[in-house]
Short mmCIF file of C-alpha atoms in Angstrom, two decimals:
data_model
loop_
_atom_site.label_atom_id
_atom_site.label_comp_id
_atom_site.label_asym_id
_atom_site.label_seq_id
_atom_site.Cartn_x
_atom_site.Cartn_y
_atom_site.Cartn_z
CA MET B 15 97.19 130.38 68.05
CA PRO B 16 93.51 130.58 66.98
CA ARG B 17 91.08 128.17 68.60
CA PRO B 18 90.05 125.33 66.23
CA ALA B 19 86.51 125.49 64.89
CA ARG B 20 83.79 123.66 66.77
CA ARG B 21 83.35 120.17 65.36
CA ARG B 22 79.90 119.41 64.00
CA ALA B 23 78.76 116.19 65.65
CA ALA B 24 75.97 113.69 65.03
CA VAL B 25 74.80 110.83 67.21
CA VAL B 26 73.44 107.53 65.92
CA GLY B 27 71.07 105.76 68.30
CA THR B 28 69.23 107.51 71.13
CA GLY B 29 69.23 104.84 73.85
CA ALA B 30 70.47 105.23 77.41
CA ILE B 31 74.18 105.25 76.58
CA VAL B 32 73.76 108.08 74.05
CA SER B 33 71.16 110.15 75.91
CA GLY B 34 73.26 109.79 79.05
CA SER B 35 77.00 109.41 78.54
CA HIS B 36 77.47 110.69 74.97
CA LEU B 37 75.17 113.68 75.34
CA SER B 38 76.87 114.60 78.64
CA ALA B 39 80.27 114.37 76.94
CA LEU B 40 79.17 116.65 74.10
CA ARG B 41 77.79 119.17 76.57
CA ALA B 42 81.01 119.09 78.58
CA HIS B 43 82.90 119.94 75.38
CA ALA B 44 80.37 122.48 74.12
CA GLU B 45 83.15 124.94 73.30
CA ARG B 46 84.65 122.37 70.92
CA THR B 47 81.59 120.53 69.55
CA GLU B 48 78.13 121.32 68.24
CA LEU B 49 75.47 118.60 68.10
CA VAL B 50 73.77 119.10 64.75
CA ALA B 51 71.97 115.82 64.03
CA THR B 52 70.69 112.58 65.49
CA VAL B 53 69.53 109.29 63.99
CA ASP B 54 67.11 106.68 65.29
CA VAL B 55 64.80 104.27 63.45
CA ASP B 56 62.10 104.88 66.09
CA GLN B 57 60.40 108.23 65.51
CA GLY B 58 59.17 108.44 69.09
CA ARG B 59 62.64 107.95 70.56
CA LEU B 60 64.06 110.36 68.01
CA ASP B 61 61.61 113.11 68.96
CA ALA B 62 62.22 112.56 72.67
CA PHE B 63 65.99 112.80 72.23
CA ARG B 64 65.76 115.97 70.14
CA GLU B 65 63.72 117.58 72.91
CA LEU B 66 66.25 116.39 75.50
CA ALA B 67 69.18 117.70 73.45
CA GLY B 68 67.59 121.09 72.92
CA GLY B 69 68.63 123.54 70.27
CA GLN B 70 68.19 122.94 66.57
CA VAL B 71 69.21 119.30 66.33
CA ALA B 72 68.06 117.76 63.05
CA GLY B 73 66.45 114.31 63.22
CA TYR B 74 66.76 111.44 60.75
CA THR B 75 65.67 107.81 60.61
CA SER B 76 68.45 106.85 58.18
CA VAL B 77 72.22 107.09 58.71
CA ASP B 78 72.89 107.53 55.01
CA GLU B 79 70.31 110.30 54.73
CA MET B 80 71.85 112.11 57.68
CA LEU B 81 75.39 111.79 56.32
CA ASP B 82 74.34 113.10 52.91
CA ALA B 83 72.42 116.04 54.34
CA VAL B 84 74.62 117.09 57.25
CA ARG B 85 78.19 115.97 56.44
CA PRO B 86 79.24 115.99 60.13
CA ASP B 87 82.85 116.11 61.29
CA LEU B 88 82.26 113.54 64.02
CA VAL B 89 79.76 110.70 64.47
CA LEU B 90 79.10 109.10 67.85
CA ILE B 91 77.52 105.64 67.58
CA GLY B 92 75.53 103.96 70.34
CA THR B 93 73.45 101.37 68.50
CA PRO B 94 73.40 97.58 69.05
CA PRO B 95 76.77 95.97 68.18
CA SER B 96 75.59 94.26 64.99
CA LEU B 97 75.13 97.70 63.39
CA HIS B 98 78.52 99.14 64.34
CA ARG B 99 80.57 98.00 61.34
CA GLU B 100 78.10 99.18 58.70
CA GLN B 101 77.42 102.53 60.37
CA THR B 102 81.10 103.18 61.10
CA VAL B 103 82.15 102.43 57.53
CA ALA B 104 79.40 104.70 56.19
CA ALA B 105 80.53 107.56 58.43
CA LEU B 106 84.18 107.10 57.47
CA LYS B 107 83.30 107.10 53.76
CA ALA B 108 81.51 110.41 54.36
CA GLY B 109 84.73 111.81 55.82
CA ALA B 110 83.61 111.83 59.45
CA TRP B 111 85.63 110.64 62.43
CA VAL B 112 83.84 108.07 64.59
CA LEU B 113 83.58 107.32 68.30
CA CYS B 114 81.68 104.04 68.61
CA GLU B 115 80.53 102.02 71.58
CA LYS B 116 82.23 98.71 72.29
CA PRO B 117 82.62 96.32 70.68
CA LEU B 118 83.47 98.28 67.55
CA THR B 119 82.88 95.13 65.52
CA LEU B 120 81.76 91.53 66.01
CA SER B 121 84.92 90.00 64.56
CA LEU B 122 88.47 90.70 63.47
CA ALA B 123 87.33 90.45 59.85
CA GLU B 124 84.87 93.28 60.41
CA TYR B 125 87.52 95.31 62.21
CA ASP B 126 89.83 95.01 59.22
CA GLU B 127 87.02 96.30 56.99
CA ILE B 128 86.96 99.42 59.14
CA ALA B 129 90.75 99.71 58.89
CA ALA B 130 90.43 99.63 55.10
CA ALA B 131 87.73 102.31 55.22
CA GLU B 132 89.99 104.47 57.41
CA GLU B 133 92.83 104.17 54.92
CA ALA B 134 90.58 105.06 51.99
CA SER B 135 88.95 108.04 53.70
CA GLY B 136 91.71 109.50 55.86
CA ALA B 137 89.27 109.63 58.80
CA TYR B 138 89.56 107.53 61.97
CA ALA B 139 87.30 105.33 64.10
CA SER B 140 87.81 104.97 67.86
CA VAL B 141 86.08 102.51 70.16
CA VAL B 142 84.76 103.61 73.55
CA PHE B 143 87.24 102.32 76.15
CA GLN B 144 86.69 105.14 78.61
CA HIS B 145 88.49 103.54 81.57
CA ARG B 146 91.85 104.33 79.93
CA TYR B 147 91.24 108.06 80.23
CA GLY B 148 90.66 108.66 83.93
CA SER B 149 93.58 110.45 85.61
CA GLY B 150 94.20 107.45 87.87
CA ALA B 151 94.68 105.16 84.87
CA VAL B 152 96.91 107.66 83.08
CA HIS B 153 99.09 107.93 86.19
CA ALA B 154 99.26 104.17 86.75
CA ARG B 155 100.29 103.57 83.15
CA GLU B 156 103.07 106.14 83.41
CA LEU B 157 104.42 104.48 86.56
CA ILE B 158 104.28 100.96 85.12
CA THR B 159 105.63 101.69 81.65
CA SER B 160 108.45 103.87 83.01
CA GLY B 161 109.62 101.03 85.27
CA GLU B 162 109.05 103.10 88.41
CA LEU B 163 107.15 100.23 90.07
CA GLY B 164 109.60 97.59 88.91
CA ALA B 165 108.90 94.75 86.49
CA PRO B 166 105.27 93.56 86.34
CA ARG B 167 105.00 89.96 87.50
CA VAL B 168 101.46 88.85 88.38
CA ALA B 169 98.11 90.42 87.55
CA HIS B 170 94.42 89.81 88.08
CA CYS B 171 91.56 91.33 86.08
CA GLN B 172 88.04 90.82 87.36
CA THR B 173 84.67 91.83 85.93
CA THR B 174 82.14 90.05 88.12
CA TRP B 175 78.75 91.60 87.45
CA HIS B 176 75.14 90.39 87.62
CA ARG B 177 72.57 90.35 84.84
CA ASP B 178 69.15 88.73 85.19
CA ALA B 179 66.77 87.15 82.70
CA ALA B 180 65.03 90.48 82.07
CA TYR B 181 68.32 91.92 80.84
CA TYR B 182 68.57 89.18 78.21
CA ALA B 183 64.94 89.58 77.19
CA VAL B 184 66.09 92.45 74.95
CA PRO B 185 66.05 90.75 71.51
CA TRP B 186 69.58 91.67 70.42
CA ARG B 187 71.30 90.47 73.60
CA GLY B 188 72.85 87.06 74.07
CA THR B 189 73.22 86.06 70.42
CA TRP B 190 76.33 85.70 68.31
CA ALA B 191 74.81 87.59 65.38
CA SER B 192 73.83 90.65 67.38
CA GLU B 193 76.43 90.92 70.19
CA GLY B 194 79.30 88.75 68.97
CA GLY B 195 79.51 87.02 72.35
CA GLY B 196 78.63 87.20 76.03
CA PRO B 197 80.38 89.03 78.90
CA THR B 198 83.73 88.49 77.19
CA MET B 199 82.61 90.90 74.45
CA GLY B 200 80.03 93.06 76.17
CA HIS B 201 81.09 93.49 79.80
CA GLY B 202 84.60 92.41 80.75
CA ILE B 203 86.10 93.99 77.65
CA HIS B 204 86.40 97.31 79.50
CA GLN B 205 88.54 95.87 82.28
CA TYR B 206 90.83 93.69 80.20
CA ASP B 207 91.28 96.53 77.72
CA LEU B 208 92.59 98.58 80.65
CA LEU B 209 94.78 95.66 81.74
CA LEU B 210 96.30 95.48 78.24
CA HIS B 211 96.70 99.26 78.24
CA LEU B 212 98.67 99.04 81.50
CA LEU B 213 100.77 95.93 80.78
CA GLY B 214 101.34 96.09 77.04
CA PRO B 215 101.11 93.33 74.44
CA TRP B 216 99.86 89.89 75.42
CA ALA B 217 101.58 86.81 74.02
CA GLU B 218 99.54 83.69 74.92
CA ILE B 219 96.13 82.86 76.33
CA ARG B 220 94.53 79.67 77.71
CA ALA B 221 90.82 79.94 78.46
CA MET B 222 87.56 78.31 79.45
CA ALA B 223 83.95 79.47 78.99
CA ALA B 224 80.58 78.21 80.14
CA ARG B 225 76.87 78.86 79.90
CA LEU B 226 75.81 78.10 83.45
CA VAL B 227 72.57 80.04 83.96
CA HIS B 228 71.25 82.12 81.09
CA ASP B 229 69.37 80.75 78.10
CA THR B 230 71.61 82.48 75.57
CA GLU B 231 73.69 81.39 72.58
CA SER B 232 76.88 82.82 74.04
CA GLU B 233 78.65 82.28 77.35
CA ASP B 234 77.67 83.88 80.65
CA VAL B 235 81.12 83.39 82.21
CA SER B 236 84.68 83.05 80.91
CA THR B 237 88.10 82.74 82.53
CA ALA B 238 91.60 83.00 81.10
CA LEU B 239 95.26 82.62 81.95
CA VAL B 240 97.41 85.10 80.05
CA ARG B 241 101.14 85.46 79.43
CA PHE B 242 102.33 88.93 78.43
CA GLU B 243 105.33 89.73 76.25
CA ASN B 244 107.07 91.20 79.29
CA GLY B 245 106.75 87.86 81.07
CA ALA B 246 103.95 88.80 83.46
CA LEU B 247 101.19 86.25 84.09
CA ALA B 248 97.56 87.24 84.60
CA THR B 249 94.13 85.83 85.28
CA VAL B 250 91.02 87.33 83.67
CA VAL B 251 87.44 86.64 84.79
CA ASN B 252 84.34 87.87 82.94
CA SER B 253 81.02 87.04 84.62
CA VAL B 254 77.39 88.15 84.68
CA LEU B 255 76.54 85.64 87.43
CA SER B 256 77.94 87.49 90.44
CA PRO B 257 75.61 88.87 93.15
CA ASP B 258 78.43 90.95 94.67
CA GLU B 259 79.34 93.13 91.70
CA VAL B 260 82.83 94.55 91.34
CA SER B 261 85.41 95.55 88.73
CA ARG B 262 89.00 95.06 89.80
CA ILE B 263 92.54 95.11 88.46
CA ARG B 264 95.57 94.19 90.56
CA ILE B 265 99.14 94.21 89.26
CA ASP B 266 102.02 92.97 91.40
CA CYS B 267 105.27 94.57 90.28
CA ALA B 268 108.71 94.05 91.76
CA ASP B 269 108.49 97.17 93.91
CA ALA B 270 104.77 97.69 94.46
CA THR B 271 101.26 96.36 94.03
CA VAL B 272 98.84 98.66 92.23
CA GLU B 273 95.12 98.01 92.65
CA LEU B 274 91.97 99.46 91.14
CA THR B 275 88.58 98.60 92.63
CA HIS B 276 85.35 100.15 91.30
CA LEU B 277 82.23 99.11 89.41
CA TYR B 278 81.35 101.13 86.30
CA GLY B 279 83.86 103.97 86.54
CA HIS B 280 86.87 105.05 88.58
CA ARG B 281 88.35 108.14 90.23
CA ASN B 282 91.77 108.71 91.79
CA GLU B 283 90.57 107.42 95.17
CA ASP B 284 89.85 104.00 93.64
CA TRP B 285 93.57 103.38 93.02
CA THR B 286 95.95 102.20 95.75
CA TYR B 287 99.72 101.54 95.79
CA THR B 288 101.33 99.17 98.28
CA PRO B 289 105.14 99.34 98.34
CA ALA B 290 107.42 96.35 98.80
CA PRO B 291 109.32 96.36 102.12
CA HIS B 292 112.57 97.45 100.51
CA VAL B 293 111.15 100.58 98.85
CA ALA B 294 112.20 103.95 100.30
CA ALA B 295 109.56 106.43 101.44
CA ASP B 296 110.59 109.12 98.95
CA ARG B 297 109.77 106.77 96.06
CA VAL B 298 106.35 106.04 97.52
CA ASP B 299 105.62 109.77 97.69
CA ALA B 300 106.14 109.96 93.93
CA TRP B 301 103.41 107.38 93.37
CA ARG B 302 100.65 109.54 94.79
CA THR B 303 97.78 110.05 92.38
CA PRO B 304 97.75 113.42 90.59
CA THR B 305 96.04 116.43 92.11
CA ALA B 306 93.61 116.70 89.22
CA ASP B 307 90.91 114.05 89.59
CA VAL B 308 89.51 113.18 86.16
CA PRO B 309 86.93 110.36 86.34
CA SER B 310 87.01 107.66 83.69
CA SER B 311 84.23 108.71 81.34
CA HIS B 312 83.05 109.31 77.80
CA THR B 313 83.81 112.98 78.48
CA ALA B 314 87.48 112.25 79.10
CA GLN B 315 87.80 110.07 76.01
CA LEU B 316 85.97 112.56 73.78
CA GLY B 317 88.43 115.22 74.92
CA ALA B 318 91.36 113.03 73.86
CA LEU B 319 89.72 112.38 70.49
CA LEU B 320 89.11 116.09 69.90
CA ASP B 321 92.75 116.81 70.74
CA ALA B 322 93.79 114.30 68.09
CA TYR B 323 91.34 115.80 65.58
CA ASP B 324 92.74 119.29 66.19
CA ASN B 325 96.29 117.99 65.69
CA GLY B 326 95.45 115.83 62.67
CA VAL B 327 96.76 112.62 64.23
CA ARG B 328 95.29 109.18 64.86
CA PRO B 329 93.20 109.24 68.05
CA PRO B 330 93.87 106.88 70.94
CA GLY B 331 91.64 103.81 71.10
CA SER B 332 91.78 103.22 67.36
CA GLY B 333 93.80 101.26 64.81
CA ALA B 334 96.13 98.49 65.93
CA ASP B 335 95.81 99.62 69.53
CA ALA B 336 92.08 98.87 69.73
CA ARG B 337 92.38 95.83 67.46
CA ALA B 338 94.65 94.14 70.02
CA THR B 339 91.79 94.16 72.53
CA LEU B 340 89.38 92.60 70.04
CA GLU B 341 92.05 90.04 69.12
CA PHE B 342 92.31 89.16 72.82
CA ALA B 343 88.56 88.41 72.86
CA ALA B 344 88.83 86.25 69.74
CA ALA B 345 91.78 84.36 71.19
CA LEU B 346 89.92 83.76 74.46
CA TYR B 347 87.01 82.24 72.57
CA LYS B 348 89.29 80.16 70.36
CA SER B 349 91.15 78.76 73.34
CA ALA B 350 87.91 78.07 75.22
CA PHE B 351 86.27 76.31 72.29
CA THR B 352 89.31 74.33 71.09
CA GLY B 353 90.92 73.59 74.46
CA LYS B 354 94.29 74.76 73.15
CA PRO B 355 96.53 77.76 73.89
CA VAL B 356 96.32 80.63 71.40
CA HIS B 357 99.17 83.01 70.59
CA ALA B 358 98.98 86.65 69.56
CA GLY B 359 98.82 87.05 65.78
CA GLU B 360 97.58 83.51 65.27
CA ILE B 361 94.04 84.40 64.19
CA ALA B 362 94.24 85.55 60.57
CA PRO B 363 92.17 85.22 57.39
CA GLY B 364 91.42 81.53 56.90
CA ASP B 365 91.10 80.87 60.63
CA PRO B 366 87.44 80.17 61.56
CA PHE B 367 87.72 82.59 64.50
CA TYR B 368 88.64 85.46 62.17
CA PRO B 369 85.12 86.04 60.73
CA ALA B 370 83.18 85.03 63.88
CA MET B 371 83.96 84.90 67.59
CA HIS B 372 82.35 81.44 67.82
CA GLY B 373 84.65 80.09 65.11
CA ASP B 374 81.96 77.91 63.52
CA HIS B 375 80.97 76.68 66.98
CA PRO B 376 77.64 78.52 67.41
CA HIS B 377 76.28 75.64 69.50
CA TRP B 378 79.53 75.19 71.37
CA ALA B 379 78.09 73.79 74.61
CA PRO B 380 74.76 72.82 76.12
CA LYS B 381 73.42 74.90 78.95
CA GLU B 382 74.72 73.12 82.01
CA ARG B 383 72.36 74.28 84.73
CA ALA B 384 69.02 76.06 84.72
#
């Protein structure tokens, strides 16, 4: 079977995430992709990135101009979150597939605009949830969903990071209009996306949020209790107030506990399996992580997207699958701001939390402690 043609790719935004992770991913898949264009509103950054990228990469200061001139197959977006919806829709209308940094949109309403653009164009938009694609995560999901570890019962999802005042001095950080929320949207979303990927659909959430330290519009910590459709109960913590930084998922199943401990990316060695006393040794042997050690990364996710492109099918991390993670964020905010439990599917057009994560509560709480 002939090898598919190299996909002509463009990147939008030339900040650290693009010049680091996205450019590395494109280089790792150089046999399958060709970087042909880049976009940045800052001419200095644009020139620096073009030099870094090497080759004959065209530069533009306008997304629309680039799309008209280049007509790329694939657009990778790494701009501030408030630009994601507009740039993704423009790329889809031009017939390009999209891989966009999280969050793909600032609300469920915006996400549904992208879904409509997908349907009209026949192209697809995926959100960067790279932790799903490491070999350890793939293996853990196979074990859990197959029932090999027994029924999931109790889980914990922890994103406890630290961000200082200098971090929030960047103008677009910490506001509802530019980020859509605090660590619930911008930090912890990677871990609880992986939790949802491992455990399946969530059913109910009860949450709290606070602004304890940072002078921002949105929260700097949130916590949630979650009930999944399979009956499992979980806690979720999203914090940027934690001196000892860690990312952790623990799932207690009937026959084993599976744990992942890392910070910004995982390998096979970061996963552990602890069997219940009644489990035979031969079953435990089957739980060993795979020989191939694929780190969670943009490179791994881009490979999965290119596979889908070659096969003409919807890529992972798109459509209803990715929307469920954004809906989880909206439900967490709604529960935190209303003090009531929120059920999956509850937030729909007409609900104030559908067009905005703050749900018409932009000044939801005073800062409690300086």
